[in-house]
Structures are given as C-alpha cells and as structure tokens.
Tab-separated table of C-alpha atoms in Angstrom:
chain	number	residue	atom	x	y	z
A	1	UNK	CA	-12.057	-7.533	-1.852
A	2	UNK	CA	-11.227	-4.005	-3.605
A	3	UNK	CA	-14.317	-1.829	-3.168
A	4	UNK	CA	-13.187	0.224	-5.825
A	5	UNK	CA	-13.169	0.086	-9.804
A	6	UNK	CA	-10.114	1.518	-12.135
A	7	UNK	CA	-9.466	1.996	-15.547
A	8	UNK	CA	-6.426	-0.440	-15.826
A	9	UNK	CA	-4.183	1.939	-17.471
A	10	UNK	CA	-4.384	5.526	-18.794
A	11	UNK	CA	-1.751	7.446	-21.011
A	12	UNK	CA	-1.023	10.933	-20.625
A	13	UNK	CA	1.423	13.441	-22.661
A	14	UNK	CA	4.004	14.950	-20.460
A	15	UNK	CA	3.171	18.733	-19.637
A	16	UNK	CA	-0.866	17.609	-19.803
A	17	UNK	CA	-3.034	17.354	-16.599
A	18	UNK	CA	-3.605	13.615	-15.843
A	19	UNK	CA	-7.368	12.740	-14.658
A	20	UNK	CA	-7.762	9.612	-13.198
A	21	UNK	CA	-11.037	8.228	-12.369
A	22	UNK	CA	-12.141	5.612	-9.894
A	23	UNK	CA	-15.566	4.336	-8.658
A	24	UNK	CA	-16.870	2.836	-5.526
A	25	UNK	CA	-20.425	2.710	-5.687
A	26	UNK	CA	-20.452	0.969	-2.059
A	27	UNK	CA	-18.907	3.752	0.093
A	28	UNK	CA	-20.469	3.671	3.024
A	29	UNK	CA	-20.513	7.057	4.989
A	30	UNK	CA	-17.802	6.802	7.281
A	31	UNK	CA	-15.485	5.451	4.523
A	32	UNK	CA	-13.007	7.765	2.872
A	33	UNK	CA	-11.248	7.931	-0.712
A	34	UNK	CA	-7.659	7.735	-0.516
A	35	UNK	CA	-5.063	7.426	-2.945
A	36	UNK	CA	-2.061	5.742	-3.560
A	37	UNK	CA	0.506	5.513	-6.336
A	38	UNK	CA	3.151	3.049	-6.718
A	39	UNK	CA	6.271	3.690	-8.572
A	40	UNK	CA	8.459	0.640	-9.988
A	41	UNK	CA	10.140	-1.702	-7.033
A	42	UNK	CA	9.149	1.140	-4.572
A	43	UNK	CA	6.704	1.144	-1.541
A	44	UNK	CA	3.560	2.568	-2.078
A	45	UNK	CA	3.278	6.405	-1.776
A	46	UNK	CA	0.252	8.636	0.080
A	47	UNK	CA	-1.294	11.301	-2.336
A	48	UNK	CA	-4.263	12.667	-0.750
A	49	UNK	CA	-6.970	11.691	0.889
A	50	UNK	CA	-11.058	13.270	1.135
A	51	UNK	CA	-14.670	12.514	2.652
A	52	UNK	CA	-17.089	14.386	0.364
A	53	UNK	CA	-15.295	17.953	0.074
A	54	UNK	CA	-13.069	18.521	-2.947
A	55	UNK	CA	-8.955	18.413	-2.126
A	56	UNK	CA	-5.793	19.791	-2.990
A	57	UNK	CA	-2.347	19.506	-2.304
A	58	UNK	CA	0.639	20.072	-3.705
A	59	UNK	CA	0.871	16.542	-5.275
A	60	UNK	CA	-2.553	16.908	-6.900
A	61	UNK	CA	-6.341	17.352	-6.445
A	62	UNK	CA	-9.686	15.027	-5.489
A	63	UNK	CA	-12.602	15.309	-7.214
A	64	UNK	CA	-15.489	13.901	-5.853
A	65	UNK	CA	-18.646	13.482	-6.981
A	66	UNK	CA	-22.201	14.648	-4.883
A	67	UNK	CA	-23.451	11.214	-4.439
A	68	UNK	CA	-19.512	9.863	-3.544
A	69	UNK	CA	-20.105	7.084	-5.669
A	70	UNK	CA	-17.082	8.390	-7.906
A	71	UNK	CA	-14.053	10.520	-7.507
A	72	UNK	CA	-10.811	11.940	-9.846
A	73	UNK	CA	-7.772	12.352	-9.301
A	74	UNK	CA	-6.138	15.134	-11.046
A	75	UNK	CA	-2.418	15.387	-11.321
A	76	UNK	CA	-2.383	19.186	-13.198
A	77	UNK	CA	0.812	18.453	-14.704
A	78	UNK	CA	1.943	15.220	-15.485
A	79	UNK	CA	5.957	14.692	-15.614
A	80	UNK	CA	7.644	11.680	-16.419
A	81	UNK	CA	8.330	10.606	-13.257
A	82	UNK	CA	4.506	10.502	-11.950
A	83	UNK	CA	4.241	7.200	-14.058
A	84	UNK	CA	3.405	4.508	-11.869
A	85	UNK	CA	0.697	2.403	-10.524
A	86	UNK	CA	-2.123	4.516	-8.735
A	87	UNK	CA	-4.407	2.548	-6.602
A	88	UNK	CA	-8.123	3.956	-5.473
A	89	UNK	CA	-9.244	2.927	-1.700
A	90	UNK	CA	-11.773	3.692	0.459
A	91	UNK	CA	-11.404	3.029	4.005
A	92	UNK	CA	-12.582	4.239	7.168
A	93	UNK	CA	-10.061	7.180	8.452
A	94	UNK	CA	-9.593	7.798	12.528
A	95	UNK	CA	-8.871	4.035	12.862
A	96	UNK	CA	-5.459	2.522	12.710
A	97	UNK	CA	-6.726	-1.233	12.301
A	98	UNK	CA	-8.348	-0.703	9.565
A	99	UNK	CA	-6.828	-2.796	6.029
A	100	UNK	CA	-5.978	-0.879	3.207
A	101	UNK	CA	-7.051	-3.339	0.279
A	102	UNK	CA	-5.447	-2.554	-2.919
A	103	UNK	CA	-7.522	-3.162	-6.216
A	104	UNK	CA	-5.172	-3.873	-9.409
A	105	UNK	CA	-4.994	0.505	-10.034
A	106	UNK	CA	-4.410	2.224	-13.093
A	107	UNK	CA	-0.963	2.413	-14.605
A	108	UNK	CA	-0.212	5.410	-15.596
A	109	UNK	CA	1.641	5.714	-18.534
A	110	UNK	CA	3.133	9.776	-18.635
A	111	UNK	CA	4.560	10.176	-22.328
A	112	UNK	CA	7.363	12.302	-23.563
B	223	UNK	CA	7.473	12.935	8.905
B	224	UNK	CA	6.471	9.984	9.171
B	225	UNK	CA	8.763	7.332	7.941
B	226	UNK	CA	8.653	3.971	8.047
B	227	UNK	CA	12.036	2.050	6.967
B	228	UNK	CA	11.953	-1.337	5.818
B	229	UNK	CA	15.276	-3.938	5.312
B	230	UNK	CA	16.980	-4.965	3.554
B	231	UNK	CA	15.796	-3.644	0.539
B	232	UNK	CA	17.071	-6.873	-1.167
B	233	UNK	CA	17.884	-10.024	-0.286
B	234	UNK	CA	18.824	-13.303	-1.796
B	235	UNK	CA	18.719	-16.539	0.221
B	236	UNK	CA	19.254	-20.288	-0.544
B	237	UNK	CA	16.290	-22.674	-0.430
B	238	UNK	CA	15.422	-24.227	3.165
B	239	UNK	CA	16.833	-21.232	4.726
B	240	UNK	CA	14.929	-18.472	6.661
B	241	UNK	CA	14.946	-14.672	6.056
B	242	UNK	CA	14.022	-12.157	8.259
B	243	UNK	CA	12.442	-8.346	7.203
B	244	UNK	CA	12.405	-5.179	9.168
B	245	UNK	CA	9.906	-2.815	9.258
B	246	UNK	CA	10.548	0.072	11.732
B	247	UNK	CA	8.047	3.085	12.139
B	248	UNK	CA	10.850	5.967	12.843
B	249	UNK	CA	9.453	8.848	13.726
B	250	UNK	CA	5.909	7.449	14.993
B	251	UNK	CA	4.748	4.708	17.803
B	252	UNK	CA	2.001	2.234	15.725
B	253	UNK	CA	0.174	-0.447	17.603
B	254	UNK	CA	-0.810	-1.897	14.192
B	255	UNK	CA	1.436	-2.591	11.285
B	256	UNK	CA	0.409	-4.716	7.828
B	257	UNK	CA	2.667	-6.789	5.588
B	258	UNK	CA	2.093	-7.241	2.287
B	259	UNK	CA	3.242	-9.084	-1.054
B	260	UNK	CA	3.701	-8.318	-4.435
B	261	UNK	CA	4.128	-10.671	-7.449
B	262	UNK	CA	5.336	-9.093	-10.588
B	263	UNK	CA	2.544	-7.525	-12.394
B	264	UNK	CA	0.439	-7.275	-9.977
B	265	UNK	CA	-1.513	-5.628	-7.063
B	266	UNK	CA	-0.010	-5.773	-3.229
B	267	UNK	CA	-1.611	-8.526	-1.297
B	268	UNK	CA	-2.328	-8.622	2.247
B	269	UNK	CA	-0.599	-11.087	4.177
B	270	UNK	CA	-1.558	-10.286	7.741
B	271	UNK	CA	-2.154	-7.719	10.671
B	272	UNK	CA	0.552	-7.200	13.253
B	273	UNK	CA	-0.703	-5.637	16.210
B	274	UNK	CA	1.823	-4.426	19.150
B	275	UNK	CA	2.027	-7.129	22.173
B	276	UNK	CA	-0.647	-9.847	20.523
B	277	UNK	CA	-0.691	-12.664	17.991
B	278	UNK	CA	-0.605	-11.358	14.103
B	279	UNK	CA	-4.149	-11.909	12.681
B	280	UNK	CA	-3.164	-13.591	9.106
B	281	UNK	CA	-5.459	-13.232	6.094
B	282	UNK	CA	-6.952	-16.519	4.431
B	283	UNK	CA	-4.736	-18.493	2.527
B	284	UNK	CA	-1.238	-17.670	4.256
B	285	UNK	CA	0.711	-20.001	6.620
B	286	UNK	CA	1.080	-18.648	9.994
B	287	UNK	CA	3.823	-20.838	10.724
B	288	UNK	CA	5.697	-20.457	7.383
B	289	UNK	CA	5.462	-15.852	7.265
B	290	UNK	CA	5.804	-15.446	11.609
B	291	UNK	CA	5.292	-12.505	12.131
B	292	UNK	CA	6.684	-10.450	15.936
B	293	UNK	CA	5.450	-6.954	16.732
B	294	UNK	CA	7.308	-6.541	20.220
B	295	UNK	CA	7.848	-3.289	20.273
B	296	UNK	CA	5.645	0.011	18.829
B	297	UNK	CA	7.938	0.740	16.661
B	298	UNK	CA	9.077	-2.302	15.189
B	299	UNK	CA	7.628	-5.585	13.131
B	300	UNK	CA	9.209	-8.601	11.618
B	301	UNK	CA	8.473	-11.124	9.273
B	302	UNK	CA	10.282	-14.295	8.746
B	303	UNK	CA	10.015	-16.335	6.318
B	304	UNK	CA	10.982	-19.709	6.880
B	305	UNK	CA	12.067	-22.494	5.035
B	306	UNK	CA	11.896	-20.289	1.997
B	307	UNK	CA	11.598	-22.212	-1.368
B	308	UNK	CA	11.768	-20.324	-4.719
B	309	UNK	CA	8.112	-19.753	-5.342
B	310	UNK	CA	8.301	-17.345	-2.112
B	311	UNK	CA	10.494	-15.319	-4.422
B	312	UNK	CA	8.204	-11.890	-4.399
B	313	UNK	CA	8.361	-8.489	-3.278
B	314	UNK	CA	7.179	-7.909	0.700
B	315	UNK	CA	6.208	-4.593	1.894
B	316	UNK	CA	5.003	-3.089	5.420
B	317	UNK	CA	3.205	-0.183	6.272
B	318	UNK	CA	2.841	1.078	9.348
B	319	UNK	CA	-0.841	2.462	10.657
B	320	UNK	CA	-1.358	5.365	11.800
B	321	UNK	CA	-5.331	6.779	12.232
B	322	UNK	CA	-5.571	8.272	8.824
B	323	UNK	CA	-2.889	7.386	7.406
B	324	UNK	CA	-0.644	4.011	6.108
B	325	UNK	CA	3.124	4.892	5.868
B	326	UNK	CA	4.524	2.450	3.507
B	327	UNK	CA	7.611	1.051	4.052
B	328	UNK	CA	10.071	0.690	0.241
B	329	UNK	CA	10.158	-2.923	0.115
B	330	UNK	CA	11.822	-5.918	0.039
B	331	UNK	CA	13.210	-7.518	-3.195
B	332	UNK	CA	13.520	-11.549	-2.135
B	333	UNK	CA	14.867	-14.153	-4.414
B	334	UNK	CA	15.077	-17.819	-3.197
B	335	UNK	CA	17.482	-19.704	-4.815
C-alpha cells in the first residue's frame, strides 16, 4: 500500500505558484520523498526528490517539514501544461529493488 | 540522460492472441526493471519485478503465466501478454531502476479486440 496521503485534486490559476501537499506520517528514516507527475497517456515523469533538507530544481521546490511527517511541493509558476497527475512516494533511495508504489495523487488542474 | 524507451506506444490486437512490450533502458545498464498498469482513471499498479538473469517476482493477484515477463539482458525487459481478452485492454508502463532513481518508460496504449 501507498504510504502517502494526497489531496485528490487541486486547482491552480495559470501564472500562480502551485503548492501541493502530501503526508506520510510513517516515513521511516532511511525513506525518502520523491515526486512524480503524470501527464495524460504519458509515462510518469521524475520531479525531485529530498531526505529532510529543503530542494530545488529547476522544475520546482520540496518543502519538508522538521518532523518529515509532511512535505510540499511547490511549482512557482504554474503553466498550462504542468496539469497532470502528481503522485507523493517515499521510498528508500541507494537501492534499485526497491517498488515505487503509487497512491491515487493529486490532479492538478492549472487554469487559464 | 537516462532514458528508458518503451514499444510500441500503441497497439491493438485480436482476442486469443499474444502481444509483446519493450522496455529498453538506453543509456543505463539496470538489473531491476518494474511493469506496471493503468486503468483509466486511475493510479499505476504494480504488476511485477523483473530482475536481470532470474525469475520476475509478480505482485499478488497477477498471473505469472498469463503477463511473462524476460529480463535477459541489462538493458532490456519484456512483457507478454498472452491470450489477451478485452478486459486486458489497459495502459502498461515500465520503468527502469536505477539507485535513486525510476526512469519511466511512455507507455503502452493496448486494446484487445
């Protein structure tokens, strides 16, 4: 089972910084928070991945929280073609064999 | 980097008849590879583990012998699905494992007829 919890959809104005936010209460702490997003009939896509520090990339930033019960991800500014399906997951990184388990996500709704 | 390719992106077979999906890691080796499905409207569902040189480990609930599975090479896995009957209809997606990271491969779109 998904370890994770999701809003199951969010909208966001186009322009507008989209915050999504996800909670897995049960990280243990060797698990990591990645995240995925899945646009229409495509193959899931990597966004960014963190342990307890804060990240950036270019595709967006991970917020997460002290205790690393909860995490955000921020896309600063939302176009209309980051609408899709992001998906919250915690796994353990430095292993190849380990599953990724996808929870139902949040669809993202980014509105002219 | 890092690219997995996956084909054919779509596929449409008749009933009884057995289909066969690519998933190649091109620009990495990757002892383990996943495959996945999708229904419409919902979330990807593992199907099993492919591991380079063994015997796919298959999750609970799907048919070894109907989704075989062959990783014989680190840089490619199949699945077959055999005797496919419409309600195999779905989307089926690989990714290919690397230690932090799962490359995703775009899909395949099949429709049993």
């Amino acid at each position: 089972d998904a370890k994770t919890t999701q809003p199951p959809s969010m909208d966001c104005a186009e322009g507008r910084a989209a915050n999504l936010p996800c909670n897995h209460s049960t990280i243990s702490g060797n698990e990591y928070v990645y995240w995925y997003r899945q646009i229409h009939s495509q193959g899931p896509q990597y966004i960014i991945h963190g342990l307890k520090n804060n990240e950036t990339n270019e595709m967006a930033s991970l917020i997460i929280t002290e205790d690393r019960k909860s995490s955000t991800l921020i896309l600063p500014h939302a176009t209309l073609r980051d609408t899709a399906v992001y998906y919250c997951i915690v796994r353990v990184a430095g292993t190849s064999y380990d599953k990724v388990i996808f929870g139902p996500g949040t669809s993202l709704s980014v509105i002219p | 980097g890092a690219v997995v390719s996956q084909h054919p992106s779509r596929v449409i077979c008749k009933s009884g008849t057995s289909v066969k999906i690519e998933c190649r890691s091109l620009d990495f080796q990757a002892t383990t590879m996943f495959w996945y499905r999708q229904f419409p409207k919902q979330s990807l569902m593992l199907m099993a583990t492919s591991n380079e040189g063994s015997k796919a480990t298959y999750e609970q609930g799907v048919e070894k012998d109907k989704f075989l599975i062959n990783h014989a090479s680190l840089t490619l896995s199949t699945l077959t699905v055999t005797s496919a009957h419409p309600e195999d209809s779905s989307f089926y997606i690989c990714s290919a494992a690397r230690p932090n990271f799962h490359t995703f491969g775009s899909g395949t779109r099949l429709t049993v007829v």
